[in-house]
Amino acid sequence: EPEMVSPDSDLYRAHPDWCLHAGNRRRTTARQQLILDMGRKEVQDYVIEAISTVLLEAPIGYVKWDMNRNFLEAGSEALTDDKEFAGFSYIESWGGKSFVANSGLIVPEKFRALGLAKRIKEQTFILSRKLFPDAKIFSMTTSAAVMKMNYEFGFRPVTYDALTDDVEFWKGCEGCRNFNILQEQNYRVCICTGLLYDPKEHLEIHHPGE
């Protein structure tokens, strides 16, 4: 359970502030565990590194991640002062991990124009390259700002036939109001611009900001 930490562990002794807690109140264990504070970037980096190491070094084909205890100290000291949601993105693999989608970039309006969206997009891209170094990474968007960020990371515009042919991915478009356009165009183009990063076109892994 990567989101848990034992009070009797090297990690907790080194970083007792990394678990969810309510000020100086007693920390509540369950199953002899505390819960790591995923709102902290340093915790995110640690968990990503730990999981990535296992996935990259061992022949793992399936991962089941359970959550086996309740949250008792809610909230994160790393959140904004108003405890607000600030941004989100996610990674999905398709076609037997030959394609990876960087999707769902969401940043509420009050947190825009602060560089947060680019940082989320940057970290999503870097993690995608690390976990799936041979996969083609793609994005579909109508946002000029997202297109610009993707261009900076090495993406290029493509028609949809250059993207994954995984049927399950395209089923996700069925709920879109423009799905009829996609069908009429035989799944080649639609309102969204398809953007592709092909690692074979880049001699080195491109880490934005470095």
CSV table of C-alpha atoms in Angstrom, one decimal:
chain,number,residue,atom,x,y,z
A,1,GLU,CA,0.0,0.0,0.0
A,2,PRO,CA,2.2,2.9,-1.3
A,3,GLU,CA,0.0,5.5,0.4
A,4,MET,CA,0.6,4.1,3.9
A,5,VAL,CA,3.6,4.5,6.3
A,6,SER,CA,4.3,2.6,9.5
A,7,PRO,CA,5.3,4.7,12.5
A,8,ASP,CA,8.1,2.2,13.1
A,9,SER,CA,9.8,2.8,9.8
A,10,ASP,CA,12.9,4.7,8.5
A,11,LEU,CA,10.6,6.8,6.3
A,12,TYR,CA,8.4,8.0,9.2
A,13,ARG,CA,11.4,8.6,11.4
A,14,ALA,CA,13.0,10.7,8.7
A,15,HIS,CA,9.8,12.6,7.7
A,16,PRO,CA,7.2,12.5,10.4
A,17,ASP,CA,5.5,15.5,8.8
A,18,TRP,CA,4.8,13.5,5.6
A,19,CYS,CA,1.7,11.8,7.0
A,20,LEU,CA,-1.8,13.3,7.3
A,21,HIS,CA,-2.2,14.9,10.7
A,22,ALA,CA,-4.1,17.6,12.5
A,23,GLY,CA,-1.6,20.0,14.0
A,24,ASN,CA,-0.1,18.7,17.3
A,25,ARG,CA,-2.9,16.3,18.0
A,26,ARG,CA,-2.2,12.6,18.5
A,27,ARG,CA,-1.9,10.8,15.1
A,28,THR,CA,-4.4,8.0,14.7
A,29,THR,CA,-3.1,4.7,13.4
A,30,ALA,CA,-5.2,1.9,11.9
A,31,ARG,CA,-3.8,-1.5,10.9
A,32,GLN,CA,-0.6,-0.1,12.5
A,33,GLN,CA,-0.4,2.5,9.7
A,34,LEU,CA,-0.6,6.2,9.1
A,35,ILE,CA,-1.6,7.7,5.7
A,36,LEU,CA,0.9,9.6,3.6
A,37,ASP,CA,-0.1,13.2,2.7
A,38,MET,CA,-0.3,13.0,-1.1
A,39,GLY,CA,-0.9,16.8,-1.2
A,40,ARG,CA,2.8,17.3,-0.6
A,41,LYS,CA,5.0,17.4,-3.7
A,42,GLU,CA,7.9,15.7,-1.9
A,43,VAL,CA,5.5,12.8,-1.0
A,44,GLN,CA,4.3,12.6,-4.5
A,45,ASP,CA,7.9,12.4,-5.8
A,46,TYR,CA,8.8,9.7,-3.3
A,47,VAL,CA,5.8,7.5,-4.1
A,48,ILE,CA,6.3,7.9,-7.9
A,49,GLU,CA,9.9,7.0,-7.6
A,50,ALA,CA,9.3,4.0,-5.4
A,51,ILE,CA,6.5,2.6,-7.6
A,52,SER,CA,8.4,3.4,-10.8
A,53,THR,CA,11.4,1.6,-9.6
A,54,VAL,CA,9.4,-1.6,-8.9
A,55,LEU,CA,7.5,-1.4,-12.2
A,56,LEU,CA,10.6,-0.8,-14.3
A,57,GLU,CA,12.8,-3.4,-12.7
A,58,ALA,CA,10.4,-6.3,-12.2
A,59,PRO,CA,8.4,-8.2,-14.9
A,60,ILE,CA,5.0,-6.9,-13.6
A,61,GLY,CA,1.9,-7.2,-15.8
A,62,TYR,CA,-0.8,-6.4,-13.4
A,63,VAL,CA,-1.1,-4.0,-10.4
A,64,LYS,CA,-3.9,-4.1,-7.8
A,65,TRP,CA,-3.7,-1.2,-5.3
A,66,ASP,CA,-6.0,-1.4,-2.3
A,67,MET,CA,-7.0,1.1,0.3
A,68,ASN,CA,-7.6,-0.7,3.5
A,69,ARG,CA,-8.2,1.9,6.2
A,70,ASN,CA,-10.3,5.0,6.7
A,71,PHE,CA,-9.1,8.6,6.7
A,72,LEU,CA,-9.3,10.0,10.2
A,73,GLU,CA,-7.1,13.1,9.9
A,74,ALA,CA,-8.7,14.8,6.9
A,75,GLY,CA,-7.1,17.5,4.8
A,76,SER,CA,-3.5,18.4,3.9
A,77,GLU,CA,-1.2,21.1,5.3
A,78,ALA,CA,0.2,21.4,1.7
A,79,LEU,CA,-3.2,22.5,0.3
A,80,THR,CA,-3.9,26.2,-0.4
A,81,ASP,CA,-5.0,28.3,2.5
A,82,ASP,CA,-8.6,27.8,1.6
A,83,LYS,CA,-8.1,24.0,1.1
A,84,GLU,CA,-9.1,24.3,-2.6
A,85,PHE,CA,-8.5,22.0,-5.5
A,86,ALA,CA,-5.9,23.6,-7.7
A,87,GLY,CA,-5.2,21.2,-10.6
A,88,PHE,CA,-5.3,17.7,-12.1
A,89,SER,CA,-4.1,15.5,-14.9
A,90,TYR,CA,-3.7,11.8,-15.5
A,91,ILE,CA,-1.9,9.2,-17.6
A,92,GLU,CA,-3.5,6.2,-19.4
A,93,SER,CA,-1.8,3.5,-21.5
A,94,TRP,CA,-3.5,2.0,-24.6
A,95,GLY,CA,-2.8,-0.7,-27.2
A,96,GLY,CA,-0.6,-2.9,-24.9
A,97,LYS,CA,1.3,0.2,-23.6
A,98,SER,CA,2.4,1.2,-27.2
A,99,PHE,CA,0.5,4.5,-26.7
A,100,VAL,CA,0.1,6.7,-23.7
A,101,ALA,CA,-2.5,9.4,-23.4
A,102,ASN,CA,-1.9,12.6,-21.3
A,103,SER,CA,-5.4,13.6,-20.5
A,104,GLY,CA,-7.7,15.6,-18.2
A,105,LEU,CA,-5.7,18.7,-17.6
A,106,ILE,CA,-7.9,20.8,-15.3
A,107,VAL,CA,-6.9,24.0,-13.5
A,108,PRO,CA,-9.7,26.1,-11.9
A,109,GLU,CA,-9.9,29.7,-13.3
A,110,LYS,CA,-8.5,31.3,-10.1
A,111,PHE,CA,-5.3,29.3,-10.4
A,112,ARG,CA,-4.7,30.0,-14.1
A,113,ALA,CA,-1.9,32.4,-15.4
A,114,LEU,CA,0.3,31.2,-12.5
A,115,GLY,CA,2.3,28.6,-14.4
A,116,LEU,CA,0.5,25.8,-12.6
A,117,ALA,CA,-1.0,24.2,-15.7
A,118,LYS,CA,2.3,24.1,-17.4
A,119,ARG,CA,3.9,22.5,-14.4
A,120,ILE,CA,1.2,19.8,-14.2
A,121,LYS,CA,1.5,19.2,-17.9
A,122,GLU,CA,5.3,19.0,-17.6
A,123,GLN,CA,5.3,16.5,-14.8
A,124,THR,CA,2.7,14.4,-16.5
A,125,PHE,CA,4.9,14.3,-19.6
A,126,ILE,CA,8.1,13.5,-17.7
A,127,LEU,CA,6.4,10.7,-15.8
A,128,SER,CA,4.9,9.3,-19.0
A,129,ARG,CA,8.4,9.2,-20.6
A,130,LYS,CA,9.8,7.5,-17.5
A,131,LEU,CA,7.2,4.8,-17.1
A,132,PHE,CA,6.7,4.2,-20.8
A,133,PRO,CA,10.0,5.2,-22.5
A,134,ASP,CA,9.1,3.4,-25.8
A,135,ALA,CA,5.5,4.5,-26.0
A,136,LYS,CA,4.1,7.2,-28.3
A,137,ILE,CA,2.4,9.9,-26.2
A,138,PHE,CA,-0.7,11.6,-27.5
A,139,SER,CA,-3.1,14.3,-26.5
A,140,MET,CA,-6.4,15.5,-28.0
A,141,THR,CA,-7.5,19.1,-27.2
A,142,THR,CA,-9.3,22.2,-28.5
A,143,SER,CA,-7.2,24.4,-26.2
A,144,ALA,CA,-4.7,26.7,-27.9
A,145,ALA,CA,-2.8,26.9,-24.6
A,146,VAL,CA,-2.5,23.1,-24.2
A,147,MET,CA,-1.4,22.9,-27.9
A,148,LYS,CA,1.3,25.4,-27.3
A,149,MET,CA,2.6,23.5,-24.2
A,150,ASN,CA,2.6,20.2,-26.2
A,151,TYR,CA,4.5,21.8,-29.1
A,152,GLU,CA,7.2,22.9,-26.6
A,153,PHE,CA,7.5,19.3,-25.3
A,154,GLY,CA,8.0,18.0,-28.8
A,155,PHE,CA,4.5,17.0,-29.9
A,156,ARG,CA,3.3,17.5,-33.4
A,157,PRO,CA,-0.3,17.6,-34.9
A,158,VAL,CA,-1.5,14.4,-36.6
A,159,THR,CA,-4.7,12.9,-37.9
A,160,TYR,CA,-6.3,10.4,-35.6
A,161,ASP,CA,-5.2,7.3,-37.6
A,162,ALA,CA,-1.7,8.1,-36.2
A,163,LEU,CA,-3.0,7.6,-32.7
A,164,THR,CA,-4.0,4.4,-30.9
A,165,ASP,CA,-6.5,2.0,-32.6
A,166,ASP,CA,-7.5,0.6,-29.2
A,167,VAL,CA,-11.3,0.3,-29.4
A,168,GLU,CA,-11.7,1.0,-25.7
A,169,PHE,CA,-10.1,4.4,-26.0
A,170,TRP,CA,-12.4,5.5,-28.8
A,171,LYS,CA,-15.4,4.4,-26.8
A,172,GLY,CA,-14.6,7.2,-24.5
A,173,CYS,CA,-15.6,9.7,-27.3
A,174,GLU,CA,-19.2,8.3,-27.5
A,175,GLY,CA,-20.4,10.7,-24.8
A,176,CYS,CA,-19.1,13.8,-26.6
A,177,ARG,CA,-21.6,16.0,-28.4
A,178,ASN,CA,-19.3,15.9,-31.5
A,179,PHE,CA,-19.2,12.2,-31.7
A,180,ASN,CA,-21.3,12.2,-34.9
A,181,ILE,CA,-18.6,14.3,-36.6
A,182,LEU,CA,-15.9,11.7,-35.6
A,183,GLN,CA,-18.1,9.0,-37.1
A,184,GLU,CA,-18.7,10.9,-40.3
A,185,GLN,CA,-15.0,11.5,-40.7
A,186,ASN,CA,-14.3,7.8,-40.2
A,187,TYR,CA,-12.4,8.4,-37.0
A,188,ARG,CA,-9.6,10.4,-38.8
A,189,VAL,CA,-10.4,14.0,-37.6
A,190,CYS,CA,-12.8,15.8,-35.4
A,191,ILE,CA,-13.1,19.1,-33.4
A,192,CYS,CA,-10.1,18.2,-31.2
A,193,THR,CA,-6.6,18.4,-32.5
A,194,GLY,CA,-4.6,15.2,-32.3
A,195,LEU,CA,-1.0,15.7,-31.0
A,196,LEU,CA,1.7,13.1,-30.9
A,197,TYR,CA,5.1,12.7,-29.3
A,198,ASP,CA,7.0,9.8,-30.9
A,199,PRO,CA,10.2,9.0,-29.0
A,200,LYS,CA,11.8,7.6,-32.1
A,201,GLU,CA,11.8,11.1,-33.5
A,202,HIS,CA,13.8,12.4,-30.6
A,203,LEU,CA,17.4,11.3,-29.9
A,204,GLU,CA,17.1,12.2,-26.2
A,205,ILE,CA,14.3,12.2,-23.7
A,206,HIS,CA,13.2,15.8,-23.6
A,207,HIS,CA,12.5,17.1,-20.0
A,208,PRO,CA,10.9,20.5,-20.3
A,209,GLY,CA,12.5,23.1,-18.1
A,210,GLU,CA,15.9,21.5,-18.0
